[in-house]
GROMACS .gro file of C-alpha atoms in nm:
model
  330
    1UNK     CA    1  11.236   3.052  14.210
    2UNK     CA    2  11.488   3.208  14.021
    3UNK     CA    3  11.393   3.580  13.872
    4UNK     CA    4  11.584   3.600  13.632
    5UNK     CA    5  11.402   3.529  13.305
    6UNK     CA    6  11.627   3.278  13.042
    7UNK     CA    7  11.794   3.410  12.705
    8UNK     CA    8  11.627   3.270  12.379
    9UNK     CA    9  11.911   3.120  12.221
   10UNK     CA   10  11.753   3.120  11.891
   11UNK     CA   11  11.509   3.345  11.876
   12UNK     CA   12  11.506   3.288  11.509
   13UNK     CA   13  11.549   3.535  11.317
   14UNK     CA   14  11.650   3.442  10.928
   15UNK     CA   15  12.015   3.618  10.905
   16UNK     CA   16  12.104   4.005  10.840
   17UNK     CA   17  12.117   4.084  10.449
   18UNK     CA   18  12.302   4.405  10.409
   19UNK     CA   19  12.149   4.683  10.168
   20UNK     CA   20  12.372   4.737   9.913
   21UNK     CA   21  12.472   5.089  10.018
   22UNK     CA   22  12.602   4.916  10.344
   23UNK     CA   23  12.882   4.741  10.092
   24UNK     CA   24  12.919   4.967   9.756
   25UNK     CA   25  13.050   5.302   9.785
   26UNK     CA   26  12.879   5.394   9.457
   27UNK     CA   27  12.524   5.300   9.515
   28UNK     CA   28  12.558   5.454   9.861
   29UNK     CA   29  12.722   5.751   9.664
   30UNK     CA   30  12.353   5.776   9.414
   31UNK     CA   31  12.123   5.725   9.728
   32UNK     CA   32  12.326   6.077   9.856
   33UNK     CA   33  12.253   6.140   9.549
   34UNK     CA   34  11.897   6.076   9.515
   35UNK     CA   35  11.834   6.214   9.908
   36UNK     CA   36  11.919   6.573   9.805
   37UNK     CA   37  11.762   6.605   9.511
   38UNK     CA   38  11.464   6.512   9.690
   39UNK     CA   39  11.495   6.789   9.937
   40UNK     CA   40  11.633   7.063   9.660
   41UNK     CA   41  11.298   6.937   9.500
   42UNK     CA   42  11.108   7.096   9.807
   43UNK     CA   43  11.268   7.385   9.822
   44UNK     CA   44  11.202   7.469   9.516
   45UNK     CA   45  10.802   7.403   9.604
   46UNK     CA   46  10.857   7.606   9.830
   47UNK     CA   47  11.038   7.917   9.619
   48UNK     CA   48  10.680   7.778   9.419
   49UNK     CA   49  10.514   7.870   9.638
   50UNK     CA   50  10.610   8.193   9.752
   51UNK     CA   51  10.622   8.332   9.408
   52UNK     CA   52  10.268   8.214   9.355
   53UNK     CA   53  10.121   8.418   9.643
   54UNK     CA   54  10.327   8.745   9.564
   55UNK     CA   55  10.315   8.820   9.232
   56UNK     CA   56  10.046   8.598   9.089
   57UNK     CA   57   9.712   8.812   9.053
   58UNK     CA   58   9.471   8.646   9.273
   59UNK     CA   59   9.218   8.729   8.982
   60UNK     CA   60   9.393   8.566   8.673
   61UNK     CA   61   9.211   8.187   8.671
   62UNK     CA   62   9.349   7.855   8.332
   63UNK     CA   63   9.174   7.641   8.141
   64UNK     CA   64   9.337   7.338   8.253
   65UNK     CA   65   9.182   6.963   8.065
   66UNK     CA   66   8.918   6.803   8.321
   67UNK     CA   67   8.990   7.032   8.577
   68UNK     CA   68   8.849   7.339   8.343
   69UNK     CA   69   8.925   7.680   8.427
   70UNK     CA   70   9.163   7.726   8.736
   71UNK     CA   71   9.268   8.000   8.964
   72UNK     CA   72   9.654   8.004   8.941
   73UNK     CA   73   9.711   8.167   9.228
   74UNK     CA   74   9.559   7.924   9.436
   75UNK     CA   75   9.712   7.617   9.232
   76UNK     CA   76  10.071   7.748   9.216
   77UNK     CA   77   9.993   7.752   9.636
   78UNK     CA   78   9.882   7.424   9.657
   79UNK     CA   79  10.104   7.293   9.403
   80UNK     CA   80  10.416   7.451   9.584
   81UNK     CA   81  10.322   7.366   9.911
   82UNK     CA   82  10.235   6.946   9.856
   83UNK     CA   83  10.537   6.971   9.641
   84UNK     CA   84  10.716   7.107   9.947
   85UNK     CA   85  10.609   6.890  10.264
   86UNK     CA   86  10.596   6.559  10.007
   87UNK     CA   87  11.014   6.624   9.901
   88UNK     CA   88  11.116   6.622  10.236
   89UNK     CA   89  10.852   6.381  10.367
   90UNK     CA   90  10.988   6.122  10.070
   91UNK     CA   91  11.387   6.227  10.135
   92UNK     CA   92  11.346   6.126  10.473
   93UNK     CA   93  11.235   5.815  10.443
   94UNK     CA   94  11.476   5.691  10.139
   95UNK     CA   95  11.796   5.840  10.378
   96UNK     CA   96  11.650   5.589  10.686
   97UNK     CA   97  11.591   5.291  10.472
   98UNK     CA   98  11.963   5.411  10.290
   99UNK     CA   99  12.211   5.550  10.431
  100UNK     CA  100  12.165   5.569  10.796
  101UNK     CA  101  12.281   5.298  11.051
  102UNK     CA  102  12.125   4.939  10.967
  103UNK     CA  103  12.186   4.746  11.275
  104UNK     CA  104  11.952   4.428  11.461
  105UNK     CA  105  11.969   4.495  11.813
  106UNK     CA  106  11.861   4.292  12.069
  107UNK     CA  107  11.713   4.474  12.348
  108UNK     CA  108  11.663   4.230  12.717
  109UNK     CA  109  11.350   4.232  12.841
  110UNK     CA  110  11.371   4.442  13.257
  111UNK     CA  111  11.210   4.583  13.449
  112UNK     CA  112  11.029   5.001  13.358
  113UNK     CA  113  11.241   5.261  13.445
  114UNK     CA  114  11.598   5.129  13.326
  115UNK     CA  115  11.922   5.245  13.625
  116UNK     CA  116  11.976   5.559  13.637
  117UNK     CA  117  12.352   5.411  13.469
  118UNK     CA  118  12.136   5.275  13.205
  119UNK     CA  119  11.920   5.575  13.144
  120UNK     CA  120  12.263   5.814  13.067
  121UNK     CA  121  12.411   5.497  12.853
  122UNK     CA  122  12.114   5.509  12.637
  123UNK     CA  123  12.152   5.909  12.653
  124UNK     CA  124  12.522   5.898  12.500
  125UNK     CA  125  12.410   5.639  12.201
  126UNK     CA  126  12.211   5.807  12.090
  127UNK     CA  127  12.454   6.120  12.020
  128UNK     CA  128  12.675   5.872  11.881
  129UNK     CA  129  12.397   5.727  11.695
  130UNK     CA  130  12.351   6.101  11.525
  131UNK     CA  131  12.645   6.127  11.467
  132UNK     CA  132  12.671   5.768  11.341
  133UNK     CA  133  12.377   5.872  11.025
  134UNK     CA  134  12.631   6.032  10.895
  135UNK     CA  135  12.559   6.413  10.889
  136UNK     CA  136  12.891   6.528  10.913
  137UNK     CA  137  12.959   6.274  10.682
  138UNK     CA  138  12.700   6.388  10.460
  139UNK     CA  139  12.739   6.738  10.339
  140UNK     CA  140  12.555   6.735  10.086
  141UNK     CA  141  12.266   6.586  10.273
  142UNK     CA  142  12.318   6.826  10.527
  143UNK     CA  143  12.300   7.153  10.329
  144UNK     CA  144  11.983   7.008  10.143
  145UNK     CA  145  11.804   6.940  10.430
  146UNK     CA  146  11.888   7.264  10.591
  147UNK     CA  147  11.747   7.481  10.250
  148UNK     CA  148  11.452   7.228  10.251
  149UNK     CA  149  11.374   7.315  10.626
  150UNK     CA  150  11.457   7.669  10.620
  151UNK     CA  151  11.231   7.739  10.326
  152UNK     CA  152  10.971   7.543  10.483
  153UNK     CA  153  10.911   7.774  10.694
  154UNK     CA  154  10.890   8.051  10.585
  155UNK     CA  155  10.581   7.954  10.417
  156UNK     CA  156  10.348   7.960  10.720
  157UNK     CA  157  10.489   8.341  10.795
  158UNK     CA  158  10.407   8.463  10.442
  159UNK     CA  159  10.069   8.324  10.538
  160UNK     CA  160  10.033   8.529  10.814
  161UNK     CA  161   9.949   8.814  10.570
  162UNK     CA  162   9.623   8.660  10.512
  163UNK     CA  163   9.552   8.821  10.833
  164UNK     CA  164   9.608   9.158  10.804
  165UNK     CA  165   9.587   9.486  10.793
  166UNK     CA  166   9.304   9.568  10.998
  167UNK     CA  167   8.961   9.643  10.829
  168UNK     CA  168   8.989   9.979  11.042
  169UNK     CA  169   8.595  10.051  10.921
  170UNK     CA  170   8.576   9.928  10.591
  171UNK     CA  171   8.313   9.657  10.792
  172UNK     CA  172   8.082  10.002  10.925
  173UNK     CA  173   8.089  10.149  10.560
  174UNK     CA  174   7.917   9.970  10.230
  175UNK     CA  175   7.839  10.101   9.934
  176UNK     CA  176   7.488  10.284   9.970
  177UNK     CA  177   7.432  10.639   9.959
  178UNK     CA  178   7.147  10.912   9.941
  179UNK     CA  179   7.020  10.845   9.644
  180UNK     CA  180   7.162  10.517   9.540
  181UNK     CA  181   6.854  10.394   9.293
  182UNK     CA  182   6.786   9.979   9.397
  183UNK     CA  183   6.871   9.763   9.130
  184UNK     CA  184   6.782   9.426   9.088
  185UNK     CA  185   7.014   9.083   9.134
  186UNK     CA  186   7.067   9.000   8.953
  187UNK     CA  187   6.951   9.180   8.608
  188UNK     CA  188   7.031   9.545   8.779
  189UNK     CA  189   6.745   9.708   8.684
  190UNK     CA  190   6.602   9.944   8.822
  191UNK     CA  191   6.276   9.923   9.042
  192UNK     CA  192   5.965  10.151   9.080
  193UNK     CA  193   5.688  10.042   9.375
  194UNK     CA  194   5.423   9.872   9.178
  195UNK     CA  195   5.711   9.601   8.993
  196UNK     CA  196   5.622   9.480   9.363
  197UNK     CA  197   5.355   9.365   9.483
  198UNK     CA  198   5.181   9.276   9.845
  199UNK     CA  199   5.324   8.954   9.973
  200UNK     CA  200   5.625   8.975   9.749
  201UNK     CA  201   6.074   8.951   9.820
  202UNK     CA  202   6.380   9.102   9.535
  203UNK     CA  203   6.684   9.169   9.661
  204UNK     CA  204   6.893   9.417   9.527
  205UNK     CA  205   7.198   9.607   9.510
  206UNK     CA  206   7.369   9.985   9.495
  207UNK     CA  207   7.329  10.032   9.076
  208UNK     CA  208   7.649  10.167   9.055
  209UNK     CA  209   7.797  10.307   8.708
  210UNK     CA  210   7.804  10.076   8.395
  211UNK     CA  211   8.112   9.918   8.275
  212UNK     CA  212   8.185   9.908   8.638
  213UNK     CA  213   8.288   9.628   8.854
  214UNK     CA  214   8.134   9.482   9.123
  215UNK     CA  215   8.308   9.308   9.375
  216UNK     CA  216   8.315   9.056   9.612
  217UNK     CA  217   8.354   9.206   9.903
  218UNK     CA  218   8.095   9.458   9.818
  219UNK     CA  219   7.792   9.211   9.761
  220UNK     CA  220   7.879   9.085  10.043
  221UNK     CA  221   7.810   9.409  10.232
  222UNK     CA  222   7.514   9.585  10.011
  223UNK     CA  223   7.316   9.257   9.976
  224UNK     CA  224   6.962   9.430  10.044
  225UNK     CA  225   6.609   9.317  10.099
  226UNK     CA  226   6.275   9.459   9.944
  227UNK     CA  227   5.993   9.313  10.143
  228UNK     CA  228   5.651   9.485  10.067
  229UNK     CA  229   5.310   9.472  10.319
  230UNK     CA  230   5.031   9.611  10.339
  231UNK     CA  231   5.110  10.031  10.525
  232UNK     CA  232   4.871   9.854  10.786
  233UNK     CA  233   5.045   9.562  10.916
  234UNK     CA  234   5.369   9.820  11.032
  235UNK     CA  235   5.428   9.821  11.355
  236UNK     CA  236   5.688  10.087  11.398
  237UNK     CA  237   5.769  10.431  11.542
  238UNK     CA  238   5.751  10.761  11.352
  239UNK     CA  239   6.054  10.778  11.194
  240UNK     CA  240   6.106  10.402  11.075
  241UNK     CA  241   5.786  10.392  10.908
  242UNK     CA  242   5.872  10.743  10.741
  243UNK     CA  243   6.181  10.456  10.616
  244UNK     CA  244   5.941  10.299  10.441
  245UNK     CA  245   5.751  10.326  10.069
  246UNK     CA  246   5.370  10.276  10.005
  247UNK     CA  247   5.459   9.943  10.249
  248UNK     CA  248   5.770   9.875  10.109
  249UNK     CA  249   6.043   9.743  10.328
  250UNK     CA  250   6.446   9.756  10.373
  251UNK     CA  251   6.680   9.525  10.521
  252UNK     CA  252   7.029   9.460  10.493
  253UNK     CA  253   7.012   9.062  10.357
  254UNK     CA  254   7.344   9.004  10.592
  255UNK     CA  255   7.219   8.855  10.969
  256UNK     CA  256   7.337   9.046  11.228
  257UNK     CA  257   7.445   8.682  11.437
  258UNK     CA  258   7.738   8.516  11.141
  259UNK     CA  259   7.677   8.762  10.837
  260UNK     CA  260   7.498   8.450  10.643
  261UNK     CA  261   7.205   8.463  10.352
  262UNK     CA  262   6.905   8.526  10.490
  263UNK     CA  263   6.688   8.435  10.214
  264UNK     CA  264   6.372   8.235  10.341
  265UNK     CA  265   6.048   8.483  10.374
  266UNK     CA  266   5.753   8.331  10.569
  267UNK     CA  267   5.486   8.528  10.361
  268UNK     CA  268   5.191   8.448  10.614
  269UNK     CA  269   5.382   8.552  10.905
  270UNK     CA  270   5.620   8.828  10.814
  271UNK     CA  271   5.848   8.663  10.934
  272UNK     CA  272   6.258   8.689  10.789
  273UNK     CA  273   6.497   8.333  10.904
  274UNK     CA  274   6.868   8.324  10.861
  275UNK     CA  275   6.869   7.890  10.717
  276UNK     CA  276   7.233   7.853  10.857
  277UNK     CA  277   7.125   7.921  11.255
  278UNK     CA  278   6.802   7.921  11.271
  279UNK     CA  279   6.749   8.348  11.336
  280UNK     CA  280   6.421   8.447  11.296
  281UNK     CA  281   6.298   8.843  11.224
  282UNK     CA  282   6.012   9.027  11.235
  283UNK     CA  283   5.936   9.243  10.922
  284UNK     CA  284   5.660   9.380  11.075
  285UNK     CA  285   5.855   9.550  11.441
  286UNK     CA  286   6.213   9.679  11.195
  287UNK     CA  287   6.373   9.316  11.136
  288UNK     CA  288   6.277   9.239  11.590
  289UNK     CA  289   6.462   8.914  11.701
  290UNK     CA  290   6.239   8.659  11.817
  291UNK     CA  291   6.433   8.346  11.777
  292UNK     CA  292   6.719   8.226  11.777
  293UNK     CA  293   7.090   8.337  11.827
  294UNK     CA  294   7.151   8.714  11.674
  295UNK     CA  295   7.158   8.891  11.896
  296UNK     CA  296   7.037   9.271  11.687
  297UNK     CA  297   6.752   9.317  11.433
  298UNK     CA  298   6.889   9.410  11.085
  299UNK     CA  299   6.970   9.663  10.999
  300UNK     CA  300   6.755   9.858  10.838
  301UNK     CA  301   6.811  10.086  10.454
  302UNK     CA  302   6.560  10.403  10.434
  303UNK     CA  303   6.378  10.404  10.108
  304UNK     CA  304   6.164  10.661   9.863
  305UNK     CA  305   6.118  10.720   9.532
  306UNK     CA  306   6.333  11.014   9.254
  307UNK     CA  307   6.225  11.246   9.072
  308UNK     CA  308   6.179  10.936   8.820
  309UNK     CA  309   5.947  10.734   9.003
  310UNK     CA  310   6.223  10.503   9.134
  311UNK     CA  311   6.333  10.354   9.412
  312UNK     CA  312   6.621  10.533   9.633
  313UNK     CA  313   6.841  10.526   9.960
  314UNK     CA  314   6.748  10.811  10.114
  315UNK     CA  315   7.063  10.744  10.295
  316UNK     CA  316   7.326  10.477  10.376
  317UNK     CA  317   7.228  10.225  10.657
  318UNK     CA  318   7.303  10.437  11.021
  319UNK     CA  319   7.475  10.134  11.243
  320UNK     CA  320   7.748   9.877  11.054
  321UNK     CA  321   7.562   9.541  10.820
  322UNK     CA  322   7.674   9.188  10.970
  323UNK     CA  323   7.764   9.075  11.234
  324UNK     CA  324   7.854   9.183  11.536
  325UNK     CA  325   8.339   9.308  11.508
  326UNK     CA  326   8.563   9.337  11.790
  327UNK     CA  327   8.562   9.762  11.667
  328UNK     CA  328   8.149   9.834  11.680
  329UNK     CA  329   7.930   9.945  11.844
  330UNK     CA  330   7.612   9.836  11.822
   0.00000   0.00000   0.00000
């Protein structure tokens, strides 16, 4: 029995229909211009992205129907990147469909690994096919494609700027200092000890000057929870007890695990709970971790009252707030 595969004399394929760009030079030139326009639009999209990232301030908003108030910088970056990537893809598809070689080839079945001669011939064919794709004969496409790809490569390099600069000691400092009043969040209302009943919790921030702007970065570090217990319920050493006032104790609201907001207080057990990863802190023992992945207690803010009877900080936090990072010692 012969191992030769009998060829199919008539595979039933319809006759090949040539494209208009294969037979009409004007159609080919028009398709070339269309591909070049798509690549040029891609380059324009990258320029819009770069301009938006560098020159549009990050606090500018514009009103867009349906979308409402929209962050202009993010809108420019998103639209620019979408235009750049979409037009490169559309240009390559249009180029392949209209201008690249459109010849049907029937390849006979053979064993999986070709002979060395066939492999060498394949490499030669690929090189010839690349030449036949027309880059050498179509300088307009070559130029616009090079500009589009070259500019698009700048986008990820440009966005690397968001990785820096290094925070230095910014993550170790908050806005709290000796004498800073604790004010409600929201409301910015100073608090007196009598404003809190036993078992009550209040979220506070450091008082700022009238008309001053409170940045999100500061809020992310400065948020403090006030909790009032009966003084005899505390299990604290003398120093930690001196940081409380009439049963009121203050802790950073920023979880020491991953920086989430520790927003849940169980009044019966006197436990603070982080809802993100269930780290649990015992208020009576200076927010000691009793469950969950957090490795250290919540930083405690020493508090007292000023001459007017309002709650104020005795001093800044004695340690950095929030999760651990590479430059901190605790």
